[in-house]
mmCIF file of C-alpha atoms in Angstrom:
data_model
loop_
_atom_site.group_PDB
_atom_site.id
_atom_site.type_symbol
_atom_site.label_atom_id
_atom_site.label_comp_id
_atom_site.label_asym_id
_atom_site.label_seq_id
_atom_site.Cartn_x
_atom_site.Cartn_y
_atom_site.Cartn_z
ATOM 1 C CA MET A 218 30.498 10.036 -12.005
ATOM 2 C CA GLN A 219 32.554 8.440 -9.298
ATOM 3 C CA ASP A 220 31.084 6.337 -6.550
ATOM 4 C CA ASN A 221 32.218 8.462 -3.610
ATOM 5 C CA ILE A 222 30.809 10.388 -0.668
ATOM 6 C CA ALA A 223 30.563 13.642 -2.637
ATOM 7 C CA THR A 224 28.385 11.971 -5.290
ATOM 8 C CA THR A 225 26.269 10.377 -2.558
ATOM 9 C CA LEU A 226 25.782 13.714 -0.836
ATOM 10 C CA TRP A 227 24.842 15.379 -4.117
ATOM 11 C CA ILE A 228 22.340 12.635 -4.971
ATOM 12 C CA MET A 229 20.760 12.797 -1.527
ATOM 13 C CA LEU A 230 20.479 16.585 -1.583
ATOM 14 C CA GLN A 231 18.818 16.390 -4.982
ATOM 15 C CA SER A 232 16.433 13.657 -3.868
ATOM 16 C CA LEU A 233 15.419 15.540 -0.723
ATOM 17 C CA GLY A 234 14.959 18.722 -2.750
ATOM 18 C CA VAL A 235 12.971 17.057 -5.533
ATOM 19 C CA THR A 236 10.796 15.214 -2.993
ATOM 20 C CA PHE A 237 9.952 18.527 -1.314
ATOM 21 C CA ILE A 238 9.272 20.199 -4.658
ATOM 22 C CA GLY A 239 7.076 17.251 -5.653
ATOM 23 C CA MET A 240 5.131 17.588 -2.425
ATOM 24 C CA MET A 241 4.736 21.342 -3.018
ATOM 25 C CA ILE A 242 3.284 20.633 -6.460
ATOM 26 C CA ILE A 243 0.909 18.032 -5.006
ATOM 27 C CA TYR A 244 -0.032 20.550 -2.285
ATOM 28 C CA ALA A 245 -0.888 23.142 -4.931
ATOM 29 C CA LEU A 246 -2.815 20.500 -6.850
ATOM 30 C CA VAL A 247 -4.910 19.573 -3.813
ATOM 31 C CA LYS A 248 -5.608 23.232 -3.097
ATOM 32 C CA ILE A 249 -6.823 23.709 -6.669
ATOM 33 C CA LEU A 250 -8.962 20.555 -6.580
ATOM 34 C CA VAL A 251 -10.547 21.484 -3.255
ATOM 35 C CA ARG A 252 -11.210 25.021 -4.463
ATOM 36 C CA TYR A 253 -12.750 24.131 -7.821
ATOM 37 C CA PHE A 254 -14.560 20.952 -6.786
ATOM 38 C CA PRO A 255 -15.768 21.796 -3.282
ATOM 39 C CA GLU A 256 -19.029 19.867 -3.303
ATOM 40 C CA ASP A 257 -20.617 17.073 -5.269
ATOM 41 C CA GLN A 258 -23.402 18.242 -7.575
ATOM 42 C CA MET B 258 20.533 -45.124 7.000
ATOM 43 C CA GLU B 259 23.202 -43.044 5.366
ATOM 44 C CA VAL B 260 20.632 -41.719 2.899
ATOM 45 C CA LEU B 261 18.337 -40.781 5.785
ATOM 46 C CA LEU B 262 21.096 -38.963 7.625
ATOM 47 C CA GLY B 263 22.586 -37.390 4.501
ATOM 48 C CA SER B 264 21.060 -33.965 5.080
ATOM 49 C CA PHE B 265 22.003 -33.959 8.760
ATOM 50 C CA LYS B 266 25.664 -34.378 7.808
ATOM 51 C CA ASP B 267 25.394 -31.405 5.462
ATOM 52 C CA LEU B 268 23.823 -29.216 8.133
ATOM 53 C CA SER B 269 26.191 -26.342 8.931
ATOM 54 C CA LEU B 270 26.320 -24.075 11.952
ATOM 55 C CA GLY B 271 25.094 -21.309 9.638
ATOM 56 C CA ASN B 272 21.999 -23.346 8.744
ATOM 57 C CA ILE B 273 21.242 -23.915 12.425
ATOM 58 C CA ILE B 274 21.619 -20.187 13.187
ATOM 59 C CA MET B 275 19.261 -19.427 10.304
ATOM 60 C CA PHE B 276 16.728 -21.915 11.704
ATOM 61 C CA LEU B 277 16.912 -19.999 14.981
ATOM 62 C CA ILE B 278 16.509 -16.655 13.197
ATOM 63 C CA GLY B 279 13.559 -18.041 11.227
ATOM 64 C CA GLY B 280 12.105 -19.346 14.495
ATOM 65 C CA LEU B 281 12.627 -15.965 16.137
ATOM 66 C CA LEU B 282 10.756 -14.198 13.332
ATOM 67 C CA ILE B 283 7.887 -16.685 13.644
ATOM 68 C CA TYR B 284 7.886 -16.181 17.438
ATOM 69 C CA LEU B 285 7.773 -12.376 17.042
ATOM 70 C CA ALA B 286 4.934 -12.714 14.542
ATOM 71 C CA ILE B 287 2.821 -15.028 16.692
ATOM 72 C CA LYS B 288 3.648 -14.030 20.235
ATOM 73 C CA LYS B 289 4.378 -10.325 19.836
ATOM 74 C CA ASP B 290 2.119 -9.637 16.848
ATOM 75 C CA TYR B 291 4.976 -7.838 15.036
ATOM 76 C CA GLU B 292 3.865 -7.605 11.374
ATOM 77 C CA PRO B 293 2.707 -11.258 11.481
ATOM 78 C CA MET B 294 1.531 -11.259 7.862
ATOM 79 C CA LEU B 295 5.113 -10.779 6.752
ATOM 80 C CA LEU B 296 7.416 -11.925 9.509
ATOM 81 C CA LEU B 297 5.817 -15.358 9.727
ATOM 82 C CA PRO B 298 6.189 -16.179 5.999
ATOM 83 C CA ILE B 299 9.690 -14.651 5.993
ATOM 84 C CA GLY B 300 10.688 -16.769 8.992
ATOM 85 C CA PHE B 301 9.313 -19.943 7.457
ATOM 86 C CA GLY B 302 10.885 -19.145 4.089
ATOM 87 C CA ALA B 303 14.250 -18.771 5.842
ATOM 88 C CA ILE B 304 13.856 -22.236 7.361
ATOM 89 C CA LEU B 305 12.892 -23.755 3.986
ATOM 90 C CA ALA B 306 15.886 -22.176 2.287
ATOM 91 C CA ASN B 307 18.393 -23.376 4.883
ATOM 92 C CA ILE B 308 17.592 -27.081 4.855
ATOM 93 C CA PRO B 309 20.589 -28.612 3.074
ATOM 94 C CA ALA B 310 19.772 -29.558 -0.530
ATOM 95 C CA SER B 311 16.302 -28.054 -0.065
ATOM 96 C CA SER B 312 14.056 -28.657 -3.053
ATOM 97 C CA ALA B 313 12.307 -25.355 -2.300
ATOM 98 C CA ILE B 314 15.215 -23.380 -3.750
ATOM 99 C CA GLY B 315 17.471 -23.963 -6.723
ATOM 100 C CA GLU B 316 16.663 -24.024 -10.400
ATOM 101 C CA HIS B 317 13.364 -25.896 -10.039
ATOM 102 C CA GLY B 318 12.537 -24.895 -6.478
ATOM 103 C CA PHE B 319 9.160 -23.221 -6.126
ATOM 104 C CA LEU B 320 10.626 -20.373 -4.072
ATOM 105 C CA THR B 321 13.227 -19.623 -6.723
ATOM 106 C CA ILE B 322 10.517 -19.696 -9.373
ATOM 107 C CA LEU B 323 8.446 -17.295 -7.256
ATOM 108 C CA TYR B 324 11.504 -15.094 -6.749
ATOM 109 C CA ASN B 325 12.205 -14.899 -10.469
ATOM 110 C CA ALA B 326 8.567 -14.265 -11.286
ATOM 111 C CA GLY B 327 7.629 -11.854 -8.523
ATOM 112 C CA ILE B 328 10.671 -10.175 -7.001
ATOM 113 C CA ALA B 329 13.222 -10.079 -9.810
ATOM 114 C CA THR B 330 10.524 -8.615 -12.061
ATOM 115 C CA GLU B 331 9.334 -6.245 -9.257
ATOM 116 C CA LEU B 332 5.806 -7.602 -9.780
ATOM 117 C CA PHE B 333 5.009 -8.396 -6.122
ATOM 118 C CA PRO B 334 5.812 -4.925 -4.720
ATOM 119 C CA VAL B 335 3.767 -3.330 -7.492
ATOM 120 C CA LEU B 336 0.775 -5.599 -6.783
ATOM 121 C CA ILE B 337 1.103 -4.824 -3.071
ATOM 122 C CA PHE B 338 0.930 -1.141 -3.922
ATOM 123 C CA ILE B 339 -2.338 -1.644 -5.794
ATOM 124 C CA ALA B 340 -3.722 -3.320 -2.681
ATOM 125 C CA VAL B 341 -2.357 -0.602 -0.375
ATOM 126 C CA GLY B 342 -3.799 2.103 -2.641
ATOM 127 C CA ALA B 343 -7.212 0.460 -2.408
ATOM 128 C CA MET B 344 -6.937 0.508 1.391
ATOM 129 C CA ILE B 345 -5.861 4.135 1.811
ATOM 130 C CA ASP B 346 -8.355 6.874 2.479
ATOM 131 C CA PHE B 347 -6.658 10.074 1.333
ATOM 132 C CA GLY B 348 -9.532 12.078 2.860
ATOM 133 C CA PRO B 349 -7.612 13.323 5.935
ATOM 134 C CA LEU B 350 -4.777 14.450 3.657
ATOM 135 C CA LEU B 351 -7.106 16.192 1.185
ATOM 136 C CA GLN B 352 -8.704 17.981 4.146
ATOM 137 C CA GLN B 353 -5.296 19.094 5.467
ATOM 138 C CA PRO B 354 -2.915 19.257 2.472
ATOM 139 C CA PHE B 355 -0.384 21.096 4.623
ATOM 140 C CA MET B 356 0.468 17.709 6.120
ATOM 141 C CA LEU B 357 2.147 16.778 2.817
ATOM 142 C CA PHE B 358 5.260 18.633 3.956
ATOM 143 C CA PHE B 359 5.637 16.356 6.960
ATOM 144 C CA GLY B 360 5.421 13.435 4.569
ATOM 145 C CA ALA B 361 8.507 14.862 2.866
ATOM 146 C CA ALA B 362 10.391 15.888 6.035
ATOM 147 C CA ALA B 363 10.034 12.462 7.600
ATOM 148 C CA GLN B 364 12.024 10.973 4.715
ATOM 149 C CA PHE B 365 15.069 12.579 6.329
ATOM 150 C CA GLY B 366 16.155 9.168 7.632
ATOM 151 C CA ILE B 367 16.744 8.005 4.038
ATOM 152 C CA PHE B 368 19.122 10.901 3.513
ATOM 153 C CA MET B 369 21.107 10.392 6.734
ATOM 154 C CA THR B 370 21.249 6.611 6.505
ATOM 155 C CA THR B 371 22.444 6.598 2.906
ATOM 156 C CA ILE B 372 25.299 8.947 3.797
ATOM 157 C CA PHE B 373 26.104 6.877 6.889
ATOM 158 C CA ALA B 374 26.108 3.655 4.842
ATOM 159 C CA LYS B 375 28.395 5.256 2.285
ATOM 160 C CA LEU B 376 30.791 6.316 5.052
ATOM 161 C CA LEU B 377 30.816 2.706 6.265
ATOM 162 C CA GLY B 378 32.117 1.600 2.887
ATOM 163 C CA PHE B 379 29.015 0.479 0.980
ATOM 164 C CA SER B 380 28.748 1.346 -2.709
ATOM 165 C CA LEU B 381 26.319 4.135 -3.648
ATOM 166 C CA LYS B 382 23.722 1.648 -4.914
ATOM 167 C CA GLU B 383 24.008 -0.440 -1.752
ATOM 168 C CA ALA B 384 23.912 2.682 0.425
ATOM 169 C CA VAL B 385 20.733 3.929 -1.275
ATOM 170 C CA SER B 386 19.144 0.480 -0.890
ATOM 171 C CA ILE B 387 19.957 0.537 2.824
ATOM 172 C CA GLY B 388 18.889 4.163 3.193
ATOM 173 C CA ILE B 389 15.505 3.431 1.677
ATOM 174 C CA ILE B 390 14.667 1.437 4.822
ATOM 175 C CA GLY B 391 13.988 4.962 6.087
ATOM 176 C CA ALA B 392 11.033 5.128 3.715
ATOM 177 C CA ALA B 393 9.352 2.988 6.413
ATOM 178 C CA ASP B 394 7.572 1.320 3.561
ATOM 179 C CA GLY B 395 8.221 -2.374 2.887
ATOM 180 C CA PRO B 396 7.311 -2.585 -0.812
ATOM 181 C CA THR B 397 9.371 0.530 -1.653
ATOM 182 C CA SER B 398 12.366 -0.921 0.214
ATOM 183 C CA ILE B 399 12.014 -4.217 -1.654
ATOM 184 C CA TYR B 400 11.572 -2.468 -4.984
ATOM 185 C CA VAL B 401 14.664 -0.276 -4.615
ATOM 186 C CA ALA B 402 16.856 -2.939 -2.969
ATOM 187 C CA ASN B 403 16.068 -5.458 -5.679
ATOM 188 C CA LEU B 404 16.933 -2.922 -8.347
ATOM 189 C CA PHE B 405 20.253 -1.811 -6.853
ATOM 190 C CA ALA B 406 21.473 -4.458 -4.395
ATOM 191 C CA GLY B 407 19.614 -7.742 -4.857
ATOM 192 C CA GLU B 408 22.078 -9.597 -2.622
ATOM 193 C CA LEU B 409 21.049 -7.387 0.314
ATOM 194 C CA LEU B 410 17.313 -7.901 -0.214
ATOM 195 C CA GLY B 411 16.894 -10.325 2.702
ATOM 196 C CA PRO B 412 18.386 -8.188 5.491
ATOM 197 C CA ILE B 413 16.904 -4.972 4.085
ATOM 198 C CA SER B 414 13.383 -6.471 3.990
ATOM 199 C CA VAL B 415 13.710 -7.942 7.466
ATOM 200 C CA ALA B 416 14.981 -4.610 8.823
ATOM 201 C CA ALA B 417 12.223 -2.620 7.078
ATOM 202 C CA TYR B 418 9.363 -4.783 8.316
ATOM 203 C CA SER B 419 10.795 -5.370 11.792
ATOM 204 C CA TYR B 420 11.316 -1.690 12.510
ATOM 205 C CA MET B 421 7.909 -0.813 11.050
ATOM 206 C CA SER B 422 6.369 -3.086 13.634
ATOM 207 C CA LEU B 423 8.582 -1.524 16.319
ATOM 208 C CA VAL B 424 7.445 2.043 15.587
ATOM 209 C CA PRO B 425 5.522 2.183 18.912
ATOM 210 C CA LEU B 426 8.820 1.511 20.689
ATOM 211 C CA ILE B 427 11.171 3.558 18.477
ATOM 212 C CA GLN B 428 9.281 6.834 18.081
ATOM 213 C CA PRO B 429 8.284 7.828 21.662
ATOM 214 C CA PRO B 430 11.819 8.184 23.103
ATOM 215 C CA VAL B 431 13.004 10.159 20.048
ATOM 216 C CA ILE B 432 9.973 12.458 20.223
ATOM 217 C CA LYS B 433 10.349 12.956 23.969
ATOM 218 C CA ALA B 434 14.030 13.776 23.560
ATOM 219 C CA LEU B 435 13.252 16.499 21.019
ATOM 220 C CA THR B 436 10.129 18.099 22.502
ATOM 221 C CA THR B 437 9.082 19.681 25.760
ATOM 222 C CA ARG B 438 6.047 18.553 27.735
ATOM 223 C CA GLU B 439 4.359 21.817 26.738
ATOM 224 C CA GLU B 440 4.915 21.127 23.041
ATOM 225 C CA ARG B 441 3.586 17.598 23.319
ATOM 226 C CA SER B 442 0.412 18.746 25.041
ATOM 227 C CA MET B 443 -0.244 21.433 22.423
ATOM 228 C CA ALA B 444 -3.782 21.262 21.007
ATOM 229 C CA MET B 445 -4.398 21.874 17.314
ATOM 230 C CA ASP B 446 -7.407 23.368 15.578
ATOM 231 C CA LEU B 447 -9.360 20.874 13.559
ATOM 232 C CA ASN B 448 -11.173 22.500 10.691
ATOM 233 C CA LEU B 449 -12.158 19.635 8.428
ATOM 234 C CA HIS B 450 -14.266 20.257 5.366
ATOM 235 C CA LYS B 451 -16.040 17.742 3.207
ATOM 236 C CA VAL B 452 -14.016 16.436 0.269
ATOM 237 C CA SER B 453 -15.987 16.005 -2.942
ATOM 238 C CA LYS B 454 -15.997 12.754 -4.861
ATOM 239 C CA THR B 455 -14.611 14.571 -7.917
ATOM 240 C CA THR B 456 -11.577 15.641 -5.882
ATOM 241 C CA ARG B 457 -11.071 12.115 -4.578
ATOM 242 C CA ILE B 458 -11.183 10.736 -8.145
ATOM 243 C CA LEU B 459 -8.982 13.397 -9.717
ATOM 244 C CA PHE B 460 -6.357 13.242 -6.948
ATOM 245 C CA PRO B 461 -4.861 9.808 -7.795
ATOM 246 C CA ILE B 462 -4.892 10.547 -11.527
ATOM 247 C CA LEU B 463 -3.195 13.931 -11.230
ATOM 248 C CA VAL B 464 -0.648 12.786 -8.629
ATOM 249 C CA THR B 465 0.393 9.943 -10.929
ATOM 250 C CA ALA B 466 0.819 12.380 -13.811
ATOM 251 C CA VAL B 467 2.803 14.882 -11.717
ATOM 252 C CA ALA B 468 5.024 12.286 -10.025
ATOM 253 C CA GLY B 469 5.586 10.576 -13.371
ATOM 254 C CA LEU B 470 6.679 13.831 -14.967
ATOM 255 C CA ILE B 471 9.027 14.643 -12.059
ATOM 256 C CA ALA B 472 10.549 11.155 -11.891
ATOM 257 C CA PRO B 473 9.445 8.847 -14.719
ATOM 258 C CA LEU B 474 10.915 5.815 -12.985
ATOM 259 C CA SER B 475 8.510 6.349 -10.086
ATOM 260 C CA VAL B 476 5.507 5.598 -12.294
ATOM 261 C CA SER B 477 5.416 1.893 -11.371
ATOM 262 C CA LEU B 478 5.323 2.724 -7.668
ATOM 263 C CA VAL B 479 3.122 5.815 -7.659
ATOM 264 C CA GLY B 480 0.958 4.591 -10.529
ATOM 265 C CA SER B 481 0.105 1.272 -8.906
ATOM 266 C CA LEU B 482 -0.657 2.911 -5.540
ATOM 267 C CA MET B 483 -2.855 5.507 -7.179
ATOM 268 C CA PHE B 484 -4.529 2.968 -9.460
ATOM 269 C CA GLY B 485 -5.564 1.034 -6.353
ATOM 270 C CA ASN B 486 -6.873 4.248 -4.837
ATOM 271 C CA LEU B 487 -8.794 5.149 -7.988
ATOM 272 C CA ILE B 488 -10.517 1.746 -7.887
ATOM 273 C CA ARG B 489 -11.521 2.553 -4.305
ATOM 274 C CA GLU B 490 -12.753 6.062 -4.938
ATOM 275 C CA CYS B 491 -14.442 5.748 -8.338
ATOM 276 C CA GLY B 492 -17.543 4.238 -6.752
ATOM 277 C CA VAL B 493 -18.317 1.810 -9.579
ATOM 278 C CA LEU B 494 -15.721 -0.892 -8.867
ATOM 279 C CA GLU B 495 -16.578 -1.847 -5.334
ATOM 280 C CA LYS B 496 -16.048 -5.541 -5.990
ATOM 281 C CA LEU B 497 -12.583 -4.946 -7.448
ATOM 282 C CA SER B 498 -11.742 -2.568 -4.619
ATOM 283 C CA LYS B 499 -12.689 -5.161 -2.010
ATOM 284 C CA SER B 500 -10.732 -7.836 -3.898
ATOM 285 C CA ALA B 501 -7.645 -5.625 -3.998
ATOM 286 C CA GLN B 502 -7.952 -4.819 -0.289
ATOM 287 C CA ASN B 503 -8.483 -8.415 0.776
ATOM 288 C CA GLU B 504 -7.678 -11.256 -1.637
ATOM 289 C CA LEU B 505 -4.940 -9.523 -3.654
ATOM 290 C CA SER B 506 -3.315 -8.054 -0.554
ATOM 291 C CA SER B 507 -3.358 -11.348 1.361
ATOM 292 C CA LEU B 508 -2.176 -13.513 -1.507
ATOM 293 C CA VAL B 509 0.684 -11.295 -2.629
ATOM 294 C CA THR B 510 1.783 -10.603 0.961
ATOM 295 C CA LEU B 511 1.948 -14.320 1.587
ATOM 296 C CA LEU B 512 3.994 -15.005 -1.548
ATOM 297 C CA LEU B 513 6.190 -11.942 -1.016
ATOM 298 C CA GLY B 514 7.038 -12.916 2.550
ATOM 299 C CA ILE B 515 7.962 -16.520 1.913
ATOM 300 C CA THR B 516 9.925 -15.565 -1.211
ATOM 301 C CA ILE B 517 11.962 -12.956 0.680
ATOM 302 C CA GLY B 518 12.585 -15.546 3.392
ATOM 303 C CA SER B 519 14.040 -17.820 0.742
ATOM 304 C CA THR B 520 16.771 -15.256 0.025
ATOM 305 C CA MET B 521 18.027 -15.601 3.613
ATOM 306 C CA VAL B 522 20.455 -18.428 2.906
ATOM 307 C CA ALA B 523 23.086 -18.713 5.665
ATOM 308 C CA GLU B 524 26.147 -17.916 3.556
ATOM 309 C CA ASN B 525 24.526 -14.714 2.223
ATOM 310 C CA PHE B 526 22.707 -13.632 5.376
ATOM 311 C CA LEU B 527 25.159 -14.354 8.187
ATOM 312 C CA THR B 528 27.580 -11.598 7.363
ATOM 313 C CA ILE B 529 28.777 -8.455 9.049
ATOM 314 C CA LYS B 530 26.817 -6.524 6.403
ATOM 315 C CA THR B 531 23.546 -7.908 7.759
ATOM 316 C CA ILE B 532 24.351 -6.715 11.263
ATOM 317 C CA MET B 533 25.311 -3.305 9.873
ATOM 318 C CA ILE B 534 22.079 -3.119 7.856
ATOM 319 C CA LEU B 535 19.950 -3.998 10.878
ATOM 320 C CA GLY B 536 21.741 -1.278 12.869
ATOM 321 C CA MET B 537 21.341 1.285 10.111
ATOM 322 C CA GLY B 538 17.652 0.424 9.736
ATOM 323 C CA LEU B 539 17.111 1.536 13.317
ATOM 324 C CA PHE B 540 19.189 4.638 12.624
ATOM 325 C CA ALA B 541 16.914 5.406 9.626
ATOM 326 C CA PHE B 542 13.714 5.227 11.672
ATOM 327 C CA ILE B 543 15.215 7.410 14.428
ATOM 328 C CA PHE B 544 16.225 10.082 11.908
ATOM 329 C CA ASP B 545 12.861 9.906 10.113
ATOM 330 C CA THR B 546 11.166 10.682 13.399
ATOM 331 C CA ALA B 547 13.662 13.401 14.282
ATOM 332 C CA GLY B 548 13.344 14.933 10.795
ATOM 333 C CA GLY B 549 9.556 15.196 11.103
ATOM 334 C CA VAL B 550 9.620 16.648 14.623
ATOM 335 C CA LEU B 551 12.382 19.160 13.908
ATOM 336 C CA PHE B 552 10.714 20.280 10.674
ATOM 337 C CA ALA B 553 7.468 20.925 12.572
ATOM 338 C CA LYS B 554 9.385 22.912 15.192
ATOM 339 C CA PHE B 555 11.055 24.894 12.434
ATOM 340 C CA LEU B 556 7.704 25.691 10.811
ATOM 341 C CA ASN B 557 6.347 26.799 14.183
ATOM 342 C CA LEU B 558 8.859 29.640 14.138
ATOM 343 C CA PHE B 559 6.834 31.180 11.298
ATOM 344 C CA LEU B 560 3.293 29.864 11.760
ATOM 345 C CA LYS B 561 0.569 31.770 13.573
ATOM 346 C CA ARG B 562 -1.409 28.615 14.270
ATOM 347 C CA LYS B 563 1.230 26.334 15.724
ATOM 348 C CA VAL B 564 1.536 22.655 14.912
ATOM 349 C CA ASN B 565 2.046 20.057 17.610
ATOM 350 C CA PRO B 566 5.616 18.980 16.684
ATOM 351 C CA MET B 567 4.762 15.340 17.325
ATOM 352 C CA VAL B 568 2.510 15.384 14.253
ATOM 353 C CA GLY B 569 5.649 15.828 12.163
ATOM 354 C CA ALA B 570 6.862 12.431 13.333
ATOM 355 C CA ALA B 571 3.711 10.854 11.878
ATOM 356 C CA GLY B 572 5.025 11.788 8.442
ATOM 357 C CA ILE B 573 6.723 8.406 8.195
ATOM 358 C CA SER B 574 4.976 5.881 6.045
ATOM 359 C CA ALA B 575 4.264 3.287 8.763
ATOM 360 C CA PHE B 576 0.478 3.549 8.610
ATOM 361 C CA PRO B 577 -1.541 3.717 10.850
ATOM 362 C CA MET B 578 0.818 2.811 13.687
ATOM 363 C CA SER B 579 2.659 6.104 13.739
ATOM 364 C CA ALA B 580 -0.545 8.174 13.900
ATOM 365 C CA ARG B 581 -1.745 6.055 16.817
ATOM 366 C CA VAL B 582 1.564 6.509 18.635
ATOM 367 C CA ILE B 583 1.293 10.301 18.290
ATOM 368 C CA GLN B 584 -2.285 10.335 19.567
ATOM 369 C CA ARG B 585 -1.317 8.172 22.539
ATOM 370 C CA LEU B 586 1.602 10.460 23.423
ATOM 371 C CA ALA B 587 -0.592 13.555 23.067
ATOM 372 C CA GLN B 588 -3.166 12.103 25.456
ATOM 373 C CA GLN B 589 -0.499 11.066 27.942
ATOM 374 C CA GLU B 590 0.435 14.733 28.341
ATOM 375 C CA ASN B 591 -3.056 16.161 28.008
ATOM 376 C CA PRO B 592 -5.925 13.648 28.286
ATOM 377 C CA GLY B 593 -8.307 15.952 26.400
ATOM 378 C CA ASN B 594 -5.939 16.436 23.463
ATOM 379 C CA PHE B 595 -7.033 14.943 20.152
ATOM 380 C CA VAL B 596 -4.521 15.132 17.300
ATOM 381 C CA LEU B 597 -5.352 11.826 15.632
ATOM 382 C CA MET B 598 -6.877 13.321 12.472
ATOM 383 C CA GLN B 599 -3.871 15.589 11.915
ATOM 384 C CA ALA B 600 -1.514 12.674 12.571
ATOM 385 C CA VAL B 601 -3.434 10.445 10.148
ATOM 386 C CA GLY B 602 -3.149 13.197 7.521
ATOM 387 C CA ALA B 603 0.622 13.336 8.019
ATOM 388 C CA ASN B 604 0.826 9.557 8.059
ATOM 389 C CA VAL B 605 -0.995 9.254 4.716
ATOM 390 C CA ALA B 606 1.279 11.992 3.375
ATOM 391 C CA GLY B 607 4.168 9.768 4.431
ATOM 392 C CA GLN B 608 2.868 7.079 2.079
ATOM 393 C CA VAL B 609 3.014 9.534 -0.821
ATOM 394 C CA GLY B 610 6.359 10.927 0.357
ATOM 395 C CA SER B 611 8.018 7.533 0.659
ATOM 396 C CA ILE B 612 7.156 6.369 -2.839
ATOM 397 C CA LEU B 613 7.993 9.752 -4.309
ATOM 398 C CA ALA B 614 11.384 9.720 -2.544
ATOM 399 C CA GLY B 615 11.935 6.114 -3.669
ATOM 400 C CA GLY B 616 11.055 6.980 -7.256
ATOM 401 C CA VAL B 617 13.271 10.060 -7.260
ATOM 402 C CA LEU B 618 16.202 8.052 -5.892
ATOM 403 C CA ILE B 619 15.734 5.333 -8.510
ATOM 404 C CA TYR B 620 15.685 8.006 -11.184
ATOM 405 C CA LEU B 621 18.760 9.852 -9.893
ATOM 406 C CA VAL B 622 20.901 6.779 -9.214
ATOM 407 C CA SER B 623 19.913 5.047 -12.473
ATOM 408 C CA SER B 624 20.915 8.116 -14.428
ATOM 409 C CA LEU B 625 24.478 7.899 -13.066
ATOM 410 C CA ALA B 626 26.956 5.898 -15.089
ATOM 411 C CA LEU B 627 28.418 3.922 -12.171
#
């Protein structure tokens, strides 16, 4: 790949997208944890 | 006499300017209380490194040895993350997981700054290293900059830590420019539930696994942060948790600061690039704040229970300053308004978001054959 503005833009779009997807997965994970482990025994 | 004056003769204008910059950083640390734990060691390190023929740097200089052992190997940032993880209470985030999205949106400054840096002529690796200042997270900035643009480590670290300490000055005008008085005075429901210990223990383990699977190169960053948090939450390692929060944090911060300062040698630091990096660092923090606020406003178009858009701005990683700024602004508009818990949730999410974004960028850029 060439070191140019198009590559930079593509990398940044991917990173923003993957960061959001990662946060969505963590969100789902927290929801599951809170649902299945609501209280300490 | 000549021996005594030898170093004076070698003193360049650049060295003198660096003494002044070092002195300024020490002044800001002591007088203005701007990130004193870092700016003071950085300032003093800069002075040590700019004394002609300084024995502190060079092959056998203790600062060079520290640099090779702790920065070049990425050990110091990772140790700092263990300490930070032990300090963070993810409770407000686990009670309001929705805030995670603000932790992602407020990384917008990384995106904009990297593109801006690229347009200014920096290479992709340099541009990403500059953009990561927008993570508003010192160790992540150091980690990424050292990996991709070691020669820019000094200005990038100074910019990252300086602007983090200036969050109370940077964020309010950006927020006020993007929100109405009515939006800023908006109250939010607070429906906090108790978070079980099992959840608190499983959270750092599962986040490490998920982040590691998404971006394997983020494991050092996320893993060390979450390891520190696991020590805190497990309930059986209180002594280790306290050590990580106090002794480990203090010691590594001290060594990290003075070692970064030692990279600020006049001929490397006094360049047009440094001025550009300092300018772009400010740009990054402005766009982080704008990204968080605008994302919250966008979500409000669809949400029944509206979010105070200022909470979005707390999604930057500068903890807990940003959350405090948001609470102060909320009370300025409406003295009875209390959005601190929501802002803290977003602020903690910013910690996760910044290291995830940093890890993803490392992964994406490393995979390119540049």
